[in-house]
Coordinates of C-alpha atoms (C1' of nucleotides) in Angstrom, one line a residue:
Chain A
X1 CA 88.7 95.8 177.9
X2 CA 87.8 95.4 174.2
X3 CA 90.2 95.6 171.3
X4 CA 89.6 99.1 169.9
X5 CA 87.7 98.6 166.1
X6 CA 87.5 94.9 166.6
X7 CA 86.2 95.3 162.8
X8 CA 85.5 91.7 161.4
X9 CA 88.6 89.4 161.2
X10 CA 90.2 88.8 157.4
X11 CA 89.7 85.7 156.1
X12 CA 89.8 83.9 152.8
X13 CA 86.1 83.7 152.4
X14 CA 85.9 87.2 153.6
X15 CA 88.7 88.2 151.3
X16 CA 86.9 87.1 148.3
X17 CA 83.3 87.9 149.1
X18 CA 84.9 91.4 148.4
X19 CA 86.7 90.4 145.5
X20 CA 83.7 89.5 143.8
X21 CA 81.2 92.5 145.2
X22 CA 84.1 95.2 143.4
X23 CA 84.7 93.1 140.2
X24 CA 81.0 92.9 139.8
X25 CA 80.7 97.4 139.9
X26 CA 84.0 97.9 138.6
X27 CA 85.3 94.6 136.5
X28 CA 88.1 92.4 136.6
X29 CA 90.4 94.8 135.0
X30 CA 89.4 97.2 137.7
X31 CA 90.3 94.8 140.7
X32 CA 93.8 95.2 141.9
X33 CA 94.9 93.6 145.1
X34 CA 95.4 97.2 146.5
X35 CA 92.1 98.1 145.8
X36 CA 90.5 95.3 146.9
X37 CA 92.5 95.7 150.6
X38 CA 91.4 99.1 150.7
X39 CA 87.8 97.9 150.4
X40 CA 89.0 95.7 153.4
X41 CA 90.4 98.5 155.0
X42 CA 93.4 96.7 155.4
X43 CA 97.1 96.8 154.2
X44 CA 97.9 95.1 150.6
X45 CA 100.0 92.8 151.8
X46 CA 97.6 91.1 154.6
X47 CA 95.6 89.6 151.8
X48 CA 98.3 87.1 151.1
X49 CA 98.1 85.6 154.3
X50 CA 94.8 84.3 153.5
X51 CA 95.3 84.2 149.1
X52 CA 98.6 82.8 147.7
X53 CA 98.5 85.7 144.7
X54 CA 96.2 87.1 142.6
X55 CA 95.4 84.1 140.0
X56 CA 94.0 82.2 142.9
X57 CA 92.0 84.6 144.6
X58 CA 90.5 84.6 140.7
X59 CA 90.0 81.2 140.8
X60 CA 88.1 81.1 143.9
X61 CA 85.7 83.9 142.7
X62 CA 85.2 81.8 140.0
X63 CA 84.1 79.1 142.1
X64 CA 81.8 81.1 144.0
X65 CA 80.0 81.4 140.9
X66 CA 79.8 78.1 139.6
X67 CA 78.6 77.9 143.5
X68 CA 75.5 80.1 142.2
X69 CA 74.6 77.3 139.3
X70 CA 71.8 75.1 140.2
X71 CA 73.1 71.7 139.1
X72 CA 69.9 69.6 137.0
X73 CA 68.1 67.2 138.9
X74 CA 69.1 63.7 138.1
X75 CA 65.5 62.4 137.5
X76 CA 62.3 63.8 136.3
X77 CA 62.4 65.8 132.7
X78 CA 65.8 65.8 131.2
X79 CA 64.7 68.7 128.9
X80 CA 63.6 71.1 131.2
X81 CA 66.2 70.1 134.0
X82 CA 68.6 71.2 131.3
X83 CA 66.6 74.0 130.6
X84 CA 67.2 74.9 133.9
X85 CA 70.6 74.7 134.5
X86 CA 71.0 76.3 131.5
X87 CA 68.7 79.8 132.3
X88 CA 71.0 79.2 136.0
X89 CA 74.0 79.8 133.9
X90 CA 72.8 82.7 132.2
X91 CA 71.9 84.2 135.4
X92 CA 75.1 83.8 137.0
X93 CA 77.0 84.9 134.7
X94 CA 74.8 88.2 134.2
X95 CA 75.2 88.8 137.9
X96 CA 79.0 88.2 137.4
X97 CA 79.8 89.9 134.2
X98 CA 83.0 89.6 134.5
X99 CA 83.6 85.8 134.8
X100 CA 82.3 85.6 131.2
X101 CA 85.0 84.0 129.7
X102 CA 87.0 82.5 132.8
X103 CA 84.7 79.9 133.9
X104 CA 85.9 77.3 131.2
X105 CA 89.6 75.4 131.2
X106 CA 91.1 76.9 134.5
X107 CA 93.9 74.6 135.7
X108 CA 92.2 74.4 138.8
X109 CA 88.8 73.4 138.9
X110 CA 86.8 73.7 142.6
X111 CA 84.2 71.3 143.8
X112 CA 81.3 73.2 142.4
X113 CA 82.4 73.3 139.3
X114 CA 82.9 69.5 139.3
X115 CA 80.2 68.8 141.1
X116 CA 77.9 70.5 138.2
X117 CA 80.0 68.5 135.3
X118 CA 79.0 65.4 137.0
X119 CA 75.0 66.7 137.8
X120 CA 75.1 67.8 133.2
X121 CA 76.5 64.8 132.6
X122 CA 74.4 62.0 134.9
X123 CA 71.6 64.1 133.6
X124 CA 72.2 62.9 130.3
X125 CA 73.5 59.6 131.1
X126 CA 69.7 59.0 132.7
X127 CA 68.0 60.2 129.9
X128 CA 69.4 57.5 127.9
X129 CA 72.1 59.2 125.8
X130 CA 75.1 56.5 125.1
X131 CA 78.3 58.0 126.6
X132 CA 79.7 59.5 123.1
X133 CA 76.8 61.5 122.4
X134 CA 76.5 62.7 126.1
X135 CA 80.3 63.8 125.9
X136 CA 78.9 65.8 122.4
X137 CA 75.3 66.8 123.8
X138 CA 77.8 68.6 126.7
X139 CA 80.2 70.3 124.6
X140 CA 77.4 71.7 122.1
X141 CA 75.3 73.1 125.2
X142 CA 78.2 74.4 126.8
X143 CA 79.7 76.1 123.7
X144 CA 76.2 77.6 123.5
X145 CA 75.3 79.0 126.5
X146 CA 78.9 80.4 127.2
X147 CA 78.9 81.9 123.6
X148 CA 75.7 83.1 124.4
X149 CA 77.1 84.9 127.1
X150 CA 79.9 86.5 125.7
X151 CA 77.7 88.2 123.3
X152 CA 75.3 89.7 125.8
X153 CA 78.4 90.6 127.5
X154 CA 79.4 92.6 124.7
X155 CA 76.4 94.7 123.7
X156 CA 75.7 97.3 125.1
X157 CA 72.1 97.4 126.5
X158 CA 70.0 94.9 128.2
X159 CA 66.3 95.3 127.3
X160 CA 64.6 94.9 124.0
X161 CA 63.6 98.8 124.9
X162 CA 67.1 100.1 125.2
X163 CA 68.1 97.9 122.0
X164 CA 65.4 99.8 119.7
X165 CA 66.5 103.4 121.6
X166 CA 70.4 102.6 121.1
X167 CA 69.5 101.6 117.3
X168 CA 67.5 104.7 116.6
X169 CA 70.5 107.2 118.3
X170 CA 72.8 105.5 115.4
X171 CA 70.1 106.5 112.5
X172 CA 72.4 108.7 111.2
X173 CA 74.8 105.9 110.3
X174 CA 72.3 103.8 108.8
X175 CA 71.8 105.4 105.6
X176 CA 74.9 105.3 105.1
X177 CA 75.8 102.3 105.7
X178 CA 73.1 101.2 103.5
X179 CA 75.3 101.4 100.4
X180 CA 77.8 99.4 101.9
X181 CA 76.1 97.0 103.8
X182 CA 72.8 96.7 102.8
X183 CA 71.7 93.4 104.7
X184 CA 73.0 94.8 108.1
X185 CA 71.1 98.2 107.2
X186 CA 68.4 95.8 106.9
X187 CA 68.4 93.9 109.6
X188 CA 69.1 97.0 112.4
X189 CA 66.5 98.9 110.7
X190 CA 64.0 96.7 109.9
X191 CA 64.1 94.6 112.6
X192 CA 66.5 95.5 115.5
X193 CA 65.2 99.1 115.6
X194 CA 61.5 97.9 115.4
X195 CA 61.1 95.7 117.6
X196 CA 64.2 95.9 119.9
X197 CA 66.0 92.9 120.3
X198 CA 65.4 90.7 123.8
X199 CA 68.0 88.3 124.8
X200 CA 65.8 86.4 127.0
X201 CA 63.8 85.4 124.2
X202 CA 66.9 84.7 121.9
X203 CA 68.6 82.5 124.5
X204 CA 65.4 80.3 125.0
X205 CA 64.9 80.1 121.0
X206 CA 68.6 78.8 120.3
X207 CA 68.4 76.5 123.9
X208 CA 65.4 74.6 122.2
X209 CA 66.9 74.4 119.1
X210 CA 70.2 72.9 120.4
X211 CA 68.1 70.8 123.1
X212 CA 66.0 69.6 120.1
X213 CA 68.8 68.8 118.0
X214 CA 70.2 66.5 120.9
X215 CA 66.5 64.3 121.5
X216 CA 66.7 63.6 117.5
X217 CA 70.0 62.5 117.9
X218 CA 69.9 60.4 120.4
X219 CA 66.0 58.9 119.1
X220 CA 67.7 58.1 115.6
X221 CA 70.6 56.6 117.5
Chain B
X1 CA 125.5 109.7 102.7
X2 CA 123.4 106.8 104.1
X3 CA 121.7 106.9 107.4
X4 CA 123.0 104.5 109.6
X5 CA 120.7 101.8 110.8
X6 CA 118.1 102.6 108.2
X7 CA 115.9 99.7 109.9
X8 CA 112.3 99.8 108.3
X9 CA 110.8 102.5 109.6
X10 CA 107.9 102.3 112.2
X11 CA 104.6 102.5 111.5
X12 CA 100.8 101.3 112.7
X13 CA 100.7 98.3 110.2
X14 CA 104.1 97.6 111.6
X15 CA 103.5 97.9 115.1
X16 CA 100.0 95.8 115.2
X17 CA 101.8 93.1 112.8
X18 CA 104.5 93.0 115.9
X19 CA 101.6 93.0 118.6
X20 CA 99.5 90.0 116.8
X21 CA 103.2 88.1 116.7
X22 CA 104.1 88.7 120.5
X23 CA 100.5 88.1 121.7
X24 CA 100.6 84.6 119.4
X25 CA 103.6 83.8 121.1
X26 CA 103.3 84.9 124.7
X27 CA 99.1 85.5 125.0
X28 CA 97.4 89.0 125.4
X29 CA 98.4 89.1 129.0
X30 CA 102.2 89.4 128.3
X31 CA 101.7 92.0 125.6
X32 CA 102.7 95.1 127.8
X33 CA 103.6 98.3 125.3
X34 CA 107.2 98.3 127.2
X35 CA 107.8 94.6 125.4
X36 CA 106.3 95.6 122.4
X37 CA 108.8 98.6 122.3
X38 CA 111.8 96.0 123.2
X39 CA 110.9 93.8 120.0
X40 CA 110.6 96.4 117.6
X41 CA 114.1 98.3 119.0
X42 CA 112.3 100.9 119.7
X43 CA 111.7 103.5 122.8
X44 CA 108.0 102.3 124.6
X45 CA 107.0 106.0 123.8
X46 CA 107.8 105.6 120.1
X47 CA 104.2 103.6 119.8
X48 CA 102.4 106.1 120.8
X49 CA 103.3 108.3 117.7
X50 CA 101.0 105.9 115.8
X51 CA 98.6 104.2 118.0
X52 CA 96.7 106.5 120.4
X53 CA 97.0 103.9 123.4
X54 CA 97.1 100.2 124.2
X55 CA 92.9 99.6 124.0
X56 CA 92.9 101.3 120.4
X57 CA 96.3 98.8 119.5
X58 CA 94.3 95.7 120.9
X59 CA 91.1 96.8 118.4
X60 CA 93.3 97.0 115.4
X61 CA 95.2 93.8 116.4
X62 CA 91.2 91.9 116.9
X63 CA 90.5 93.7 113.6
X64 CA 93.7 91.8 111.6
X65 CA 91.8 88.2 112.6
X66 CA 88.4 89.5 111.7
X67 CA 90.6 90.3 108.5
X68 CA 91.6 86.6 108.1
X69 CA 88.0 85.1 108.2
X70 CA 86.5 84.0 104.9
X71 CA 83.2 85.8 104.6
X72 CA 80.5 83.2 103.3
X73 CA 79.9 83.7 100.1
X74 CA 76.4 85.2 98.9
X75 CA 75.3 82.4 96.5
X76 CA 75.4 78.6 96.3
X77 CA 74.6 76.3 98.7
X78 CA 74.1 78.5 102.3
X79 CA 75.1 75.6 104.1
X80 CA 78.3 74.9 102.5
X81 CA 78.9 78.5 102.3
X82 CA 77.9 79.0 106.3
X83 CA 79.9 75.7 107.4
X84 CA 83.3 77.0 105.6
X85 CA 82.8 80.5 107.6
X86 CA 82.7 78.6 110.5
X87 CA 85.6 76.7 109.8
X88 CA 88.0 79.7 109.1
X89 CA 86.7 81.1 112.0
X90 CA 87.8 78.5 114.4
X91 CA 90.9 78.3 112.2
X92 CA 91.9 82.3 113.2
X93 CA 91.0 81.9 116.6
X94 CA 93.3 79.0 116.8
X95 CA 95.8 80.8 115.3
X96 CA 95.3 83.8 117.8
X97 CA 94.0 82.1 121.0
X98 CA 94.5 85.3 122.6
X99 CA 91.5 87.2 120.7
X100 CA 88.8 84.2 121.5
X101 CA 86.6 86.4 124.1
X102 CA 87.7 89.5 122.2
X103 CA 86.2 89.6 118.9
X104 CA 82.3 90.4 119.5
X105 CA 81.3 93.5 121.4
X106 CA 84.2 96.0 121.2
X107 CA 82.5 99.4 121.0
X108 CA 84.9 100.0 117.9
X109 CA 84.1 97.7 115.4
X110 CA 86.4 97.6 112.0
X111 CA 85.5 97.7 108.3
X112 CA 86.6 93.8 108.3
X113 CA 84.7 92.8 111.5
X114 CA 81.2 94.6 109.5
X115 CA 82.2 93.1 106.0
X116 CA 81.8 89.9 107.7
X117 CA 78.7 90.3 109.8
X118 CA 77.0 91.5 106.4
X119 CA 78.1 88.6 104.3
X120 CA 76.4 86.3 106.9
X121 CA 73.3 88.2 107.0
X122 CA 73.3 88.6 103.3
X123 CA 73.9 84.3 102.8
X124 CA 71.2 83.8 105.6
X125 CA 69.1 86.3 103.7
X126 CA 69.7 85.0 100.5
X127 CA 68.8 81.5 101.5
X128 CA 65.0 82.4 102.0
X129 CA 65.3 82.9 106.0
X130 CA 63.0 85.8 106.9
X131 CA 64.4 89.1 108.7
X132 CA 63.2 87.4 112.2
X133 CA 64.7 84.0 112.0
X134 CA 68.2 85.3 110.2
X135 CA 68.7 87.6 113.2
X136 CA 67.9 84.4 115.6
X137 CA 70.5 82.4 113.1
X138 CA 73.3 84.6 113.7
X139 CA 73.2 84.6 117.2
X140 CA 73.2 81.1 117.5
X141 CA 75.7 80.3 114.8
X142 CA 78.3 83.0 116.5
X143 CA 77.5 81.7 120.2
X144 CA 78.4 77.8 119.0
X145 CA 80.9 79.2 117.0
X146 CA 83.1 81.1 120.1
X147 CA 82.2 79.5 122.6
X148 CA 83.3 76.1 121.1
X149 CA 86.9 78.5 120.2
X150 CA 86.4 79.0 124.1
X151 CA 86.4 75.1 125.7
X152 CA 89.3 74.7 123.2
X153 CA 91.2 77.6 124.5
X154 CA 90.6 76.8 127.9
X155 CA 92.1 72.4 127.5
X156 CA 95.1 71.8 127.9
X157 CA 95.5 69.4 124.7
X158 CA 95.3 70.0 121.0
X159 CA 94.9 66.5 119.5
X160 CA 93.0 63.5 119.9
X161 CA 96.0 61.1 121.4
X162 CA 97.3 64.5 124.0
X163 CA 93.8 64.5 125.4
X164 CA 94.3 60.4 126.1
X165 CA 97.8 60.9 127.1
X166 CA 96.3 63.8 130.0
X167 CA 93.3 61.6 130.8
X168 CA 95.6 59.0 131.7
X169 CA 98.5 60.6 133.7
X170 CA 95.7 61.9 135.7
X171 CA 94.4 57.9 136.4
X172 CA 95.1 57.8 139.9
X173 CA 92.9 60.5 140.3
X174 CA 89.8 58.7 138.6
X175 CA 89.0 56.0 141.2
X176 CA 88.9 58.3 144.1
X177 CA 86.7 60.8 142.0
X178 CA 84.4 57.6 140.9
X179 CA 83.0 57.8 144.2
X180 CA 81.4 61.2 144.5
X181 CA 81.3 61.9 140.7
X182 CA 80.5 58.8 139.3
X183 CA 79.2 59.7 135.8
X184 CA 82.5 62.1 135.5
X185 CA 84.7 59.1 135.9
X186 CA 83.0 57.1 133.7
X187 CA 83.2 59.6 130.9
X188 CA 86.8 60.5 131.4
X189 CA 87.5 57.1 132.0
X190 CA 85.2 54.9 129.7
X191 CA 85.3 57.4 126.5
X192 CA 87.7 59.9 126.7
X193 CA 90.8 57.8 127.9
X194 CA 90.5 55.3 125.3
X195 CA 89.9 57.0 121.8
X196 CA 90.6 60.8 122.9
X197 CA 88.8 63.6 122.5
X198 CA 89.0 65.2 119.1
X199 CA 88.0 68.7 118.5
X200 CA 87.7 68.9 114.9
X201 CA 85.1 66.1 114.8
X202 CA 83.3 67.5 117.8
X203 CA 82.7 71.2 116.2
X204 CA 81.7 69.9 113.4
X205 CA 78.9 67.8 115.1
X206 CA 78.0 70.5 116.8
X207 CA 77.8 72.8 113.6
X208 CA 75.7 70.7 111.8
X209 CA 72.9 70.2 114.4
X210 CA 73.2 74.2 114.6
X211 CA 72.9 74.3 111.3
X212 CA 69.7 71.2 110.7
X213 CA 67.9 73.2 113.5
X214 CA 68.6 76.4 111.5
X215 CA 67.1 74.2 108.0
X216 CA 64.3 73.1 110.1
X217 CA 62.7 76.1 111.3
X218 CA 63.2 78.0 108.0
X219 CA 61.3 75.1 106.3
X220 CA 58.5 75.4 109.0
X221 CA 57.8 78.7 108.4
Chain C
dA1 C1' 99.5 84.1 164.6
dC2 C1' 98.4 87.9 162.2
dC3 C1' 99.3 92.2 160.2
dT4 C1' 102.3 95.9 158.0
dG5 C1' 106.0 99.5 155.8
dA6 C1' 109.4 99.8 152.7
dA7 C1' 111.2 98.1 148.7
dC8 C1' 111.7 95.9 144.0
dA9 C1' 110.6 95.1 139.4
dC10 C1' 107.3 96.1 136.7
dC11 C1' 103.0 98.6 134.2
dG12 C1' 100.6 102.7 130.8
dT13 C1' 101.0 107.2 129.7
dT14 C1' 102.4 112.5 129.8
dC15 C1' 105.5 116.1 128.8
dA16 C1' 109.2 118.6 127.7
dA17 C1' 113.1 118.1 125.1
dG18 C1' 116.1 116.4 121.5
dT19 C1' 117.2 115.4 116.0
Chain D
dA1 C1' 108.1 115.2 111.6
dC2 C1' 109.6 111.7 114.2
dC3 C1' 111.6 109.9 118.2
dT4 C1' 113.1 109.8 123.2
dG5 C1' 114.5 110.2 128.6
dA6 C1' 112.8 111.3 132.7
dA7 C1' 108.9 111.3 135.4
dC8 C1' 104.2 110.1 137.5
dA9 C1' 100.9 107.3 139.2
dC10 C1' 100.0 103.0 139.3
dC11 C1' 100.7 97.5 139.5
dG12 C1' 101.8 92.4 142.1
dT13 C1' 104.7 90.5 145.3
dT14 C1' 108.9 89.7 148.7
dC15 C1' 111.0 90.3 153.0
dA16 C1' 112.1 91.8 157.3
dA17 C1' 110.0 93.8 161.0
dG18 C1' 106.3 94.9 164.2
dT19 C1' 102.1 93.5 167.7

DNA sequence: ACCTGAACACCGTTCAAGT
DNA sequence: ACCTGAACACCGTTCAAGT
């Protein structure tokens, strides 16, 4: 005798597996307790036997991103283990649209997270930078690549292709913006609409000039 | 013949003014059109008389900060000019902590919000950087810039000696985390515990290795 | 132990009605 | 013209009840 639709048990991992699968189609705005249970095909109220309330269940999807972050290896080549974590980041967070702004100065910060702090910072501690420069050389990446991702959050293509096609369909604008603004006429017709604008190579262009920035400082140091 | 209660009447200005106020005071989260109503002694349905809905009242209320930035100005020293935009732009998103992940990428963007994006172009321009590099400027100014406003929105402290104070109440917790995150401790513990962590210096570190990256390169060229 | 239905105190927004 | 009350389709969460 087998329980009729013995469909897979809820659990907390379960729980926000799903969580993270509907904010990444719909966003975080979009994901609503009952929502996500009917994704479970469940009732609402059976997800808080597994998730205190909502603001948890967000922190745990956070975590399982910061889970998706390949920490930089302790030895070897500071700069491109950086480098590294650093594309890892961009990654994630591309995957995971949503977490673009969370993922910083939650009360409550999981083991991956921690355990990534600790990886950036031994990183730097091993590739000789004196403790107040690491605590700088940690806030400058980090300001970086998160600002970084807020911005590619917020426009709205994601090739250099569909950069030049979405700044041709707004010609009509530019003219007359011209007046007004001339260097931002400028700059999305002579530039953005030529050549399209990739983030991939933009990211890697301000990474080396931050990462750069840091081996001066620590050589002059 | 008076009419009683002759209260100043409503209006958009009036309403977003109200919105920015509440949101200061009780963050973006709290700001529900129902409260907004409340504060203003007016029915929620009143609002909508003047703003078309709450997405269209959050753009004009991420439009009034854009409207409290100091664009750079187009002459003199780009530097200078560049560093005081950055400052005024930490300065407004400290003063509205609730717009920091709001300000780039809203498909609406205001006559304030373009005045400013121009005026950087135009210094960057103006200071010999060709089309290429000034488009690879801005990107990395604005990503140091908000995501720096993001770590600070996201700790808990606001001066040097709270971040000490914090470190420390949380002591107990640093010699059971020495063991698995050893370079954590000794940061929190070693640096950050004894002489605090103070934002203002550490932007401004940050914003000058942006910027003497920035120098470099054009000078390379 | 694990799930649920009904209920409560909220949301944003529409619509027909009031002055 | 400007404001509003009632109503609708939602929220997160509690609580007492079901298996």
């Amino acid at each position: 005798m087998q329980t009729p639709e013995t469909r897979t048990l809820l659990s907390k991992a379960r729980i926000v597996r799903a969580a993270v699968a509907l904010a990444d189609r719909t966003g975080l705005e979009s994901l609503t307790m009952r929502r996500l249970a009917d994704e479970l095909g469940v009732a609402p109220m059976s997800l808080y036997h597994h998730v205190p309330n909502k603001e948890e269940l967000v922190d745990e999807m956070i975590e399982t991103v910061f889970e998706e972050i390949e920490p930089p290896s302790l030895d070897g080549d500071w700069r491109t283990a950086l480098r590294r974590r650093a594309h890892s980041t961009r990654a994630a967070l591309n995957r995971h649209r949503w977490a673009v702004g969370h993922m910083e100065g939650r009360a409550k910060q999981g083991p991956a997270s921690v355990r990534l702090h600790d990886a950036v910072l031994g990183c730097l501690r091993n590739a000789g930078f004196s403790i107040e420069l690491t605590v700088q050389a940690y806030s400058v990446q980090d300001a970086y690549i998160y600002g970084f991702a807020l911005q590619e959050k917020g426009l709205p293509f994601e090739t250099a292709e569909e950069s030049a096609t979405v700044a041709e369909d707004q010609g009509w604008q530019i003219e007359e913006l011209a007046a007004q603004f001339p260097y931002l006429a400028e700059v999305v017709a002579g530039h953005v609409a030529k050549v399209g604008y990739d983030f991939g190579e933009a990211f890697e262009y301000g990474l080396d000039l931050v990462l750069d920035g840091l081996a001066q400082r620590r050589d002059e140091a």
